[in-house]
Coordinates of C-alpha atoms in Angstrom, one line a residue:
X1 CA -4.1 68.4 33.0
X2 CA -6.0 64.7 32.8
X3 CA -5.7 62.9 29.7
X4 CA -9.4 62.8 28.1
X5 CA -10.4 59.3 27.4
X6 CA -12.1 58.7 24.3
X7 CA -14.0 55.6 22.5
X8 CA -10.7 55.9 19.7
X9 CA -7.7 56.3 22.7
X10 CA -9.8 52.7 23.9
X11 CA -9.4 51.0 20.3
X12 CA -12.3 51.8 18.2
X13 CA -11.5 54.1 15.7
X14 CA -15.5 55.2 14.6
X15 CA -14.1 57.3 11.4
X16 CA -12.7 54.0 10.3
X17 CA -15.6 52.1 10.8
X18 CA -17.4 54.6 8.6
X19 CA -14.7 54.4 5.8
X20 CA -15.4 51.2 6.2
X21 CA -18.7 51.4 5.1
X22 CA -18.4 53.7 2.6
X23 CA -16.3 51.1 1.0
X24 CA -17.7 47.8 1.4
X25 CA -21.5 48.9 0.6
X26 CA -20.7 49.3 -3.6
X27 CA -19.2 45.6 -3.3
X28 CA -22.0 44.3 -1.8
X29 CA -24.8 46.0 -3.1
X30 CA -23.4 44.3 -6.5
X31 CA -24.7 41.0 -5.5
X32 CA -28.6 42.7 -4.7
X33 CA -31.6 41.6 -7.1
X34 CA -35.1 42.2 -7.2
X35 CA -35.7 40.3 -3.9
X36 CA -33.7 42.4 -1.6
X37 CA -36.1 45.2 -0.7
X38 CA -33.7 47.2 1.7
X39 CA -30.6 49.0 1.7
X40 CA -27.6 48.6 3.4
X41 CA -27.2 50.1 6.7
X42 CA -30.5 50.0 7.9
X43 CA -30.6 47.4 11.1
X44 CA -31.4 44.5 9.3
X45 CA -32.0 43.3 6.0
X46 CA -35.6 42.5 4.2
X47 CA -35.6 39.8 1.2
X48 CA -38.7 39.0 -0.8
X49 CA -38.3 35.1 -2.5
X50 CA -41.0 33.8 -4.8
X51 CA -42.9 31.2 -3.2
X52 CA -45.0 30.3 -6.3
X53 CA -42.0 28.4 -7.4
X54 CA -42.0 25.9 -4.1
X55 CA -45.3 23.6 -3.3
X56 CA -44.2 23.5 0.2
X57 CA -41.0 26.1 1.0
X58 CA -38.6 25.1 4.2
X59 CA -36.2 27.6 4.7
X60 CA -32.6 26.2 5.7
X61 CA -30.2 28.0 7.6
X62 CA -26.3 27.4 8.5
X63 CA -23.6 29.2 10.1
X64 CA -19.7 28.5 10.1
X65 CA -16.5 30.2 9.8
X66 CA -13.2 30.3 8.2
X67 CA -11.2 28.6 11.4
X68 CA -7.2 29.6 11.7
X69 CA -7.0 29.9 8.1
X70 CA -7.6 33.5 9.0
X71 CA -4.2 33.3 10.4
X72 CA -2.1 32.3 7.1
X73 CA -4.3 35.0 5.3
X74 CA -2.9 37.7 7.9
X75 CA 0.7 36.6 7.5
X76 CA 0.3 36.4 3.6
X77 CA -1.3 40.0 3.0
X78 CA -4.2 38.2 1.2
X79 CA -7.8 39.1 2.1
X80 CA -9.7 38.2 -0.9
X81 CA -10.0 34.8 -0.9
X82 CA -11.2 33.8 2.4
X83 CA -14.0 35.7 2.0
X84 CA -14.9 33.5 -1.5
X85 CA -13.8 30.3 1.4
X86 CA -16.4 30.8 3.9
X87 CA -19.6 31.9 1.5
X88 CA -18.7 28.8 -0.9
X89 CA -18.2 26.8 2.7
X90 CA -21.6 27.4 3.7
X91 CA -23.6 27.7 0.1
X92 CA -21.9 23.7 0.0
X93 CA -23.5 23.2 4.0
X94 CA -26.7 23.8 2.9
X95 CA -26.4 22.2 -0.6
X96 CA -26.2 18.8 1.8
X97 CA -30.2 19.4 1.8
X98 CA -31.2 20.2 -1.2
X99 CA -31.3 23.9 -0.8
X100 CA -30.7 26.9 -2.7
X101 CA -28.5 29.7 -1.2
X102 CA -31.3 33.2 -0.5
X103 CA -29.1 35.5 0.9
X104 CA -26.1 35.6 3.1
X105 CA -24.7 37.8 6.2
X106 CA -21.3 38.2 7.4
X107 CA -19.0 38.7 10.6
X108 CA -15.5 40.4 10.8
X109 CA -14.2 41.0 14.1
X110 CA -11.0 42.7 14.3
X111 CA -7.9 43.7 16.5
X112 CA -7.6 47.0 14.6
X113 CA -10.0 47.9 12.1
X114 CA -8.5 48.2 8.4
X115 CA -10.9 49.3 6.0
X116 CA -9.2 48.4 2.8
X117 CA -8.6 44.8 4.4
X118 CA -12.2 44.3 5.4
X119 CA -12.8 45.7 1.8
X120 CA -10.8 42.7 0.5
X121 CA -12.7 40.4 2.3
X122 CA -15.6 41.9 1.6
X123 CA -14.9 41.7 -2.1
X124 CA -14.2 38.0 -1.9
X125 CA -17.2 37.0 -0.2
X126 CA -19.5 39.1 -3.2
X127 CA -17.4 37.7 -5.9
X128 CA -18.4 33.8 -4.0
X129 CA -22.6 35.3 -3.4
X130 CA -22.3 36.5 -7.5
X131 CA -21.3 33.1 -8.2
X132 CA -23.5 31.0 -6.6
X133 CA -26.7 33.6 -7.3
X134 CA -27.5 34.8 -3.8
X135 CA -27.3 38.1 -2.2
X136 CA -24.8 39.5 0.9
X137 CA -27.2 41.6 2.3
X138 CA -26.0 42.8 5.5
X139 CA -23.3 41.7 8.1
X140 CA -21.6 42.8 11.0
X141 CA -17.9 44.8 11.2
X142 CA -16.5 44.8 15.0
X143 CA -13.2 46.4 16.2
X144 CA -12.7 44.8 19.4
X145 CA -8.7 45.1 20.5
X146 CA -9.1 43.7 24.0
X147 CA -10.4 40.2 22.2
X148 CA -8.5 40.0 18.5
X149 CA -4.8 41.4 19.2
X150 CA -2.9 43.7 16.5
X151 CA -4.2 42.6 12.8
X152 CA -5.7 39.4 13.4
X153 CA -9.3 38.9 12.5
X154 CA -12.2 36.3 12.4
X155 CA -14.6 35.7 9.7
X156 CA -17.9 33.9 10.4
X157 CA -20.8 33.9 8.3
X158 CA -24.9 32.9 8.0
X159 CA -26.5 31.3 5.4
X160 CA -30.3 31.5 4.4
X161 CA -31.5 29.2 1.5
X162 CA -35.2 27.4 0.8
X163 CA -36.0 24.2 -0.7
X164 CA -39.1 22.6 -1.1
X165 CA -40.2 20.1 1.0
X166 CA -41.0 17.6 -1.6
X167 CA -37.3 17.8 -2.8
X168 CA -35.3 18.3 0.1
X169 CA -32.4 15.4 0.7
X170 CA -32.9 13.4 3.7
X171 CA -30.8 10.3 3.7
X172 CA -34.3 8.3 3.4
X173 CA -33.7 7.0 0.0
X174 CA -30.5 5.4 0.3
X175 CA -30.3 2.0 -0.1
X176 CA -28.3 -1.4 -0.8
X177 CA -26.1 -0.8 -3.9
X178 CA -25.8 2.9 -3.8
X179 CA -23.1 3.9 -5.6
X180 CA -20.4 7.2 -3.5
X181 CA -19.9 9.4 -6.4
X182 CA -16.9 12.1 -5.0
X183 CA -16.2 15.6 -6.2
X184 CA -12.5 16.6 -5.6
X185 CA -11.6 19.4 -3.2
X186 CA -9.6 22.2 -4.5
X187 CA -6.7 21.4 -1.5
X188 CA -7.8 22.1 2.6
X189 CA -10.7 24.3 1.9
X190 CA -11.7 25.4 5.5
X191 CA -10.6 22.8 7.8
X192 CA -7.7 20.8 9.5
X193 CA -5.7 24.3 9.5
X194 CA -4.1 23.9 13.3
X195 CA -2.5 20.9 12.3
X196 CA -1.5 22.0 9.2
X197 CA -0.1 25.5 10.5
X198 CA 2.2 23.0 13.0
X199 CA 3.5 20.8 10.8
X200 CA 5.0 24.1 8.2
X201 CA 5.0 26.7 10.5
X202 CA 6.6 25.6 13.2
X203 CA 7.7 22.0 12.7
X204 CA 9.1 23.2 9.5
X205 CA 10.0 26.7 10.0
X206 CA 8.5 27.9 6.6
X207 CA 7.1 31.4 6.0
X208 CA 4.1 31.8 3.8
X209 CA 6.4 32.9 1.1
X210 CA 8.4 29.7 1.1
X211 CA 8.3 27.8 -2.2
X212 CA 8.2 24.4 -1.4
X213 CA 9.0 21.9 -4.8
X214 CA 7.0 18.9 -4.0
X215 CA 4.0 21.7 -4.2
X216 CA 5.1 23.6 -7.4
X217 CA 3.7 26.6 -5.8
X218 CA 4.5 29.1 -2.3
X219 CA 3.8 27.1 0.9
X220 CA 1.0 30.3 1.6
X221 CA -0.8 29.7 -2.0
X222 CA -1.2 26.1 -1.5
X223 CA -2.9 26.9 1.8
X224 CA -5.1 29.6 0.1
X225 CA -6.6 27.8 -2.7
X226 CA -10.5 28.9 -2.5
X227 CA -12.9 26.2 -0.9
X228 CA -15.0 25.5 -3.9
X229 CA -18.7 25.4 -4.1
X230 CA -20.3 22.0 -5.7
X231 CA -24.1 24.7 -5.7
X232 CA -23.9 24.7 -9.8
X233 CA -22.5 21.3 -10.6
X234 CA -25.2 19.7 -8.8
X235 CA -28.4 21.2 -7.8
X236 CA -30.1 20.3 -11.4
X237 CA -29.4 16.6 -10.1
X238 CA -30.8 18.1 -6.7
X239 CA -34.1 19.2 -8.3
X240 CA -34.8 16.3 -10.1
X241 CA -34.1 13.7 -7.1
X242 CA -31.6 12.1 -8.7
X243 CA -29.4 11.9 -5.3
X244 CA -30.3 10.7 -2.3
X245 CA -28.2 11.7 0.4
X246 CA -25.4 14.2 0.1
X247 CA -21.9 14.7 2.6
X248 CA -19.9 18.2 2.7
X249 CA -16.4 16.5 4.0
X250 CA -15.1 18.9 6.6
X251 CA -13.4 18.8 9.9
X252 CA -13.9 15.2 10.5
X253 CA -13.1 13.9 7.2
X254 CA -14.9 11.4 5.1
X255 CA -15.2 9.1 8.1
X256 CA -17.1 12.0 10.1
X257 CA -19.1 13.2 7.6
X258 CA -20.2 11.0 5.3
X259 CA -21.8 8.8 8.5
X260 CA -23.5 11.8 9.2
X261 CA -26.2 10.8 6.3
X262 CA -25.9 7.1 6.5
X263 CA -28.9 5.9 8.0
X264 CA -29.8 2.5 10.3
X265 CA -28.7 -0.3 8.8
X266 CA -26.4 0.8 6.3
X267 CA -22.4 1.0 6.1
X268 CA -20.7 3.5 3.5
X269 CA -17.7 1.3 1.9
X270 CA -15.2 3.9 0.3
X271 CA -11.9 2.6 -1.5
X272 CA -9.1 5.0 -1.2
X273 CA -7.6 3.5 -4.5
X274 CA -10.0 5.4 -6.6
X275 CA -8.3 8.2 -6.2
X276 CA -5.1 10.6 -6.1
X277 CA -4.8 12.2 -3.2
X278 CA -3.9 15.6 -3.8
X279 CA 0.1 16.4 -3.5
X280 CA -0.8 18.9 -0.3
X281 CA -1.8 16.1 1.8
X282 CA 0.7 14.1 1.1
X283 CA 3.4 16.6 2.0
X284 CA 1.6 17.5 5.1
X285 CA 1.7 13.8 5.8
X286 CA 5.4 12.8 5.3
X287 CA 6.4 16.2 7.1
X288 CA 4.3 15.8 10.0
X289 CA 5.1 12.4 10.1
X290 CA 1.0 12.0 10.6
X291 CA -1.2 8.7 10.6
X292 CA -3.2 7.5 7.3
X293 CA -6.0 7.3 10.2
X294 CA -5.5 11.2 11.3
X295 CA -5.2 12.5 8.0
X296 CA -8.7 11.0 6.9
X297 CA -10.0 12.3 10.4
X298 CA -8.8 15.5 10.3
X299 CA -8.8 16.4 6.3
X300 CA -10.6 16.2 3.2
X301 CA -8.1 13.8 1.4
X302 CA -9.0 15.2 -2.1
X303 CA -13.0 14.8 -1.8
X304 CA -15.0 17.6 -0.9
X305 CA -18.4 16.3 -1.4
X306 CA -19.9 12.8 -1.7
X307 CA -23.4 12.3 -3.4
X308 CA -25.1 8.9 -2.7
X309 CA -26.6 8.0 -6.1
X310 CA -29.1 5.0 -7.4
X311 CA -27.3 2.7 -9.5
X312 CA -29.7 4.1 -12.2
X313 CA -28.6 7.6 -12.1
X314 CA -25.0 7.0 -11.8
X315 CA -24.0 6.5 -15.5
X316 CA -25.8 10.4 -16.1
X317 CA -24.4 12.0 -13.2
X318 CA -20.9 10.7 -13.8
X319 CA -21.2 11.6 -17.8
X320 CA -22.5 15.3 -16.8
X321 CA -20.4 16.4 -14.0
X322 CA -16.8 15.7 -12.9
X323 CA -17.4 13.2 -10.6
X324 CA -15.9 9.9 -10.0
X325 CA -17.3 6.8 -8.0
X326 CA -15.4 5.8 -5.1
X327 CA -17.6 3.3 -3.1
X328 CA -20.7 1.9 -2.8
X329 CA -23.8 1.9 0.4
X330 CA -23.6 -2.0 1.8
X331 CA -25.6 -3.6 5.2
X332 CA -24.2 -2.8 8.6
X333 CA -24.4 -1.1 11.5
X334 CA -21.0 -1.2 13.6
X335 CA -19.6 0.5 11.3
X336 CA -21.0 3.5 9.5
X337 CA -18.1 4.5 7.3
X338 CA -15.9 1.7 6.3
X339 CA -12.1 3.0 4.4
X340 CA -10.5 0.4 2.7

C-alpha cells in the first residue's frame, strides 16, 4: 500500500498552527485599545487614530528584524526577549522622525512550529507594544521546514506611527554649534551579531552558558540584554521641537548613522572620551583582536541614540533625561561624521 502524503508528513503541522493561535491571541489582544476596531484572526487588522489631535497627520512606516541574534536566543532557550528587541528596535526607527508608534505587526517563520516558543516571543513583543503605548494587532506565523532548518527561526516586524507634519524631525534645523547629546545602549541591541557570534562562538569556543568574568554575567545574557526604546524619554522633547535631528545607531555605527541626518555643509564631531564604553565591547574587541575603526563601524559602542540639540535646549534636556553630550555639529563637507 502507498504511503499517503499529507500537508503535516511535508512539515506543516496545521493543529499546531492553531494551538498556536489559541495561545498567542490573549497576549496580544492585551495591548488593544479603543482604536483597534477588529479582532484577531480576521485577514487584516483595522485601527481608528484621532486625527483631531494632528494639524496635518503623516503616517510613518518602518520594517526591520532581529538579525542572527535569533540564533543565540535558539541556543539559550530564551524567547522572550527578542520579541521586546525588535518592537523597541523599530518604535526607536521611527522615533528618528518625530513619530509616535500606532500599531505594530509581526513575522515568525519557523523550521518547526513550537507554539509555546512563538508564545514566548509573542509575549515579549506585547510586553515592548504595552510599553511604548501601541497595539500588536496582527502578524504572520509560517512553518516553512525546507527554508528555516530544525528550531531556528526569524523574527521581522512592521511599524506604523503618525506625526504631524508641523513637528516631524527633518535634519533642517541643525546648525553651527549644535551640541550631540547620546543616550547609552543597553549592550548590542540588534546589530553587529555575526561578528560577535565569531569572535565567542567559534573563535572562543564558548557556549551561551559560559560565564565569562570580565562580563560579570553568562556569555548568552550579555548578548540578550533587551534593545531599549528611547520613545518615553524623548518624545515630550519631540513634541515641543526641542531637537533637531535625531540618529538610531545601528548596523553601521555612529559613523553610518549619525551622517545619515547631517545635512550639506555640516560635519558631526564626536569625542569618544566622553564616554565608557560598555565592558561587552571591549571584550569583543581584545578577543577578536578587532580594529577601533571596525568596532565603531560595526557596533553601537555604548550609544544608542544621538539627538542634535540647540545650544539653548541642551542644559534642559541634559537636566531631564539621562543624556550626556558627546560632540558638537561644525562646517564641512568631506567628512560627515568626524571620531576623535
Amino acid at each position: 500500500m502507498k504511503a499517503k502524503i499529507s500537508y503535516k508528513n511535508s512539515g506543516v503541522d496545521i493543529t499546531a498552527g492553531e494551538k498556536t493561535v489559541d495561545l498567542i491571541k490573549p497576549i496580544a489582544k492585551k495591548t488593544f485599545g479603543k482604536n483597534v476596531v477588529t479582532d484577531l484572526g480576521a485577514f487584516g487588522g483595522l485601527y481608528r487614530f484621532d486625527r483631531s489631535k494632528y494639524k496635518d497627520p503623516l503616517l510613518v512606516s518602518s520594517t526591520d528584524g532581529i538579525g542572527t541574534k535569533s540564533i543565540i536566543a535558539k541556543n539559550a532557550k530564551k524567547f522572550d526577549t527578542v520579541g521586546q528587541d525588535l518592537v523597541n528596535h523599530c518604535v526607536d526607527d521611527i522615533l528618528t522622525l518625530g513619530a509616535t508608534p500606532l500599531f505594530f505587526l509581526d513575522y515568525i517563520g519557523v523550521g518547526k512550529l513550537l507554539p509555546e516558543n512563538v508564545a514566548e516571543i509573542v509575549s515579549g513583543l506585547a510586553k515592548a507594544c504595552r510599553e511604548n503605548r501601541l497595539a500588536l494587532i496582527g502578524g504572520e506565523t509560517a512553518e516553512m521546514p525546507d527554508i528555516y532548518s530544525g528550531d531556528d527561526f526569524d523574527l521581522v516586524g512592521t511599524i506604523i506611527g503618525v506625526v504631524d507634519s508641523g513637528k516631524s524631525i527633518t535634519g533642517e534645523d541643525i546648525q553651527k554649534g549644535d551640541k550631540l547629546i547620546g543616550f547609552s545602549s543597553t549592550g548590542l541591541h540588534t546589530n553587529g551579531y555575526s561578528l560577535a557570534r565569531k569572535i565567542v562562538f567559534e573563535k572562543l569556543q564558548l557556549r551561551v552558558d559560559s560565564y565569562v568574568k570580565e562580563l560579570g554575567q553568562n556569555i548568552g545574557d550579555a548578548l540578550l540584554t533587551i534593545h531599549k526604546s528611547y520613545y518615553n524619554e524623548l518624545i515630550g522633547f519631540i513634541s515641543e521641537k526641542k531637537i533637531n535631528g535625531l540618529a538610531h545607531i545601528t548596523g553601521g555605527g555612529i559613523p553610518g548613522n549619525l551622517k545619515r541626518i547631517i545635512t550639506d555643509g555640516f560635519s558631526a564631531e564626536v569625542d569618544k572620551s566622553l564616554w565608557k564604553i560598555p565592558s561587552i565591547f571591549r571584550f569583543l574587541q581584545d578577543a577578536g583582536n578587532v580594529s577601533e575603526k571596525e568596532m565603531f563601524s560595526t557596533f553601537n559602542m555604548g550609544i544608542g541614540m544621538i539627538a542634535i540639540v540647540s545650544k539653548n535646549n541642551v542644559d534642559e534636556i541634559l537636566r531631564k533625561t539621562n543624556g550626556f553630550q558627546i560632540g558638537e555639529i561644525i562646517l564641512g563637507n568631506e567628512e560627515k561624521v568626524k571620531l576623535k
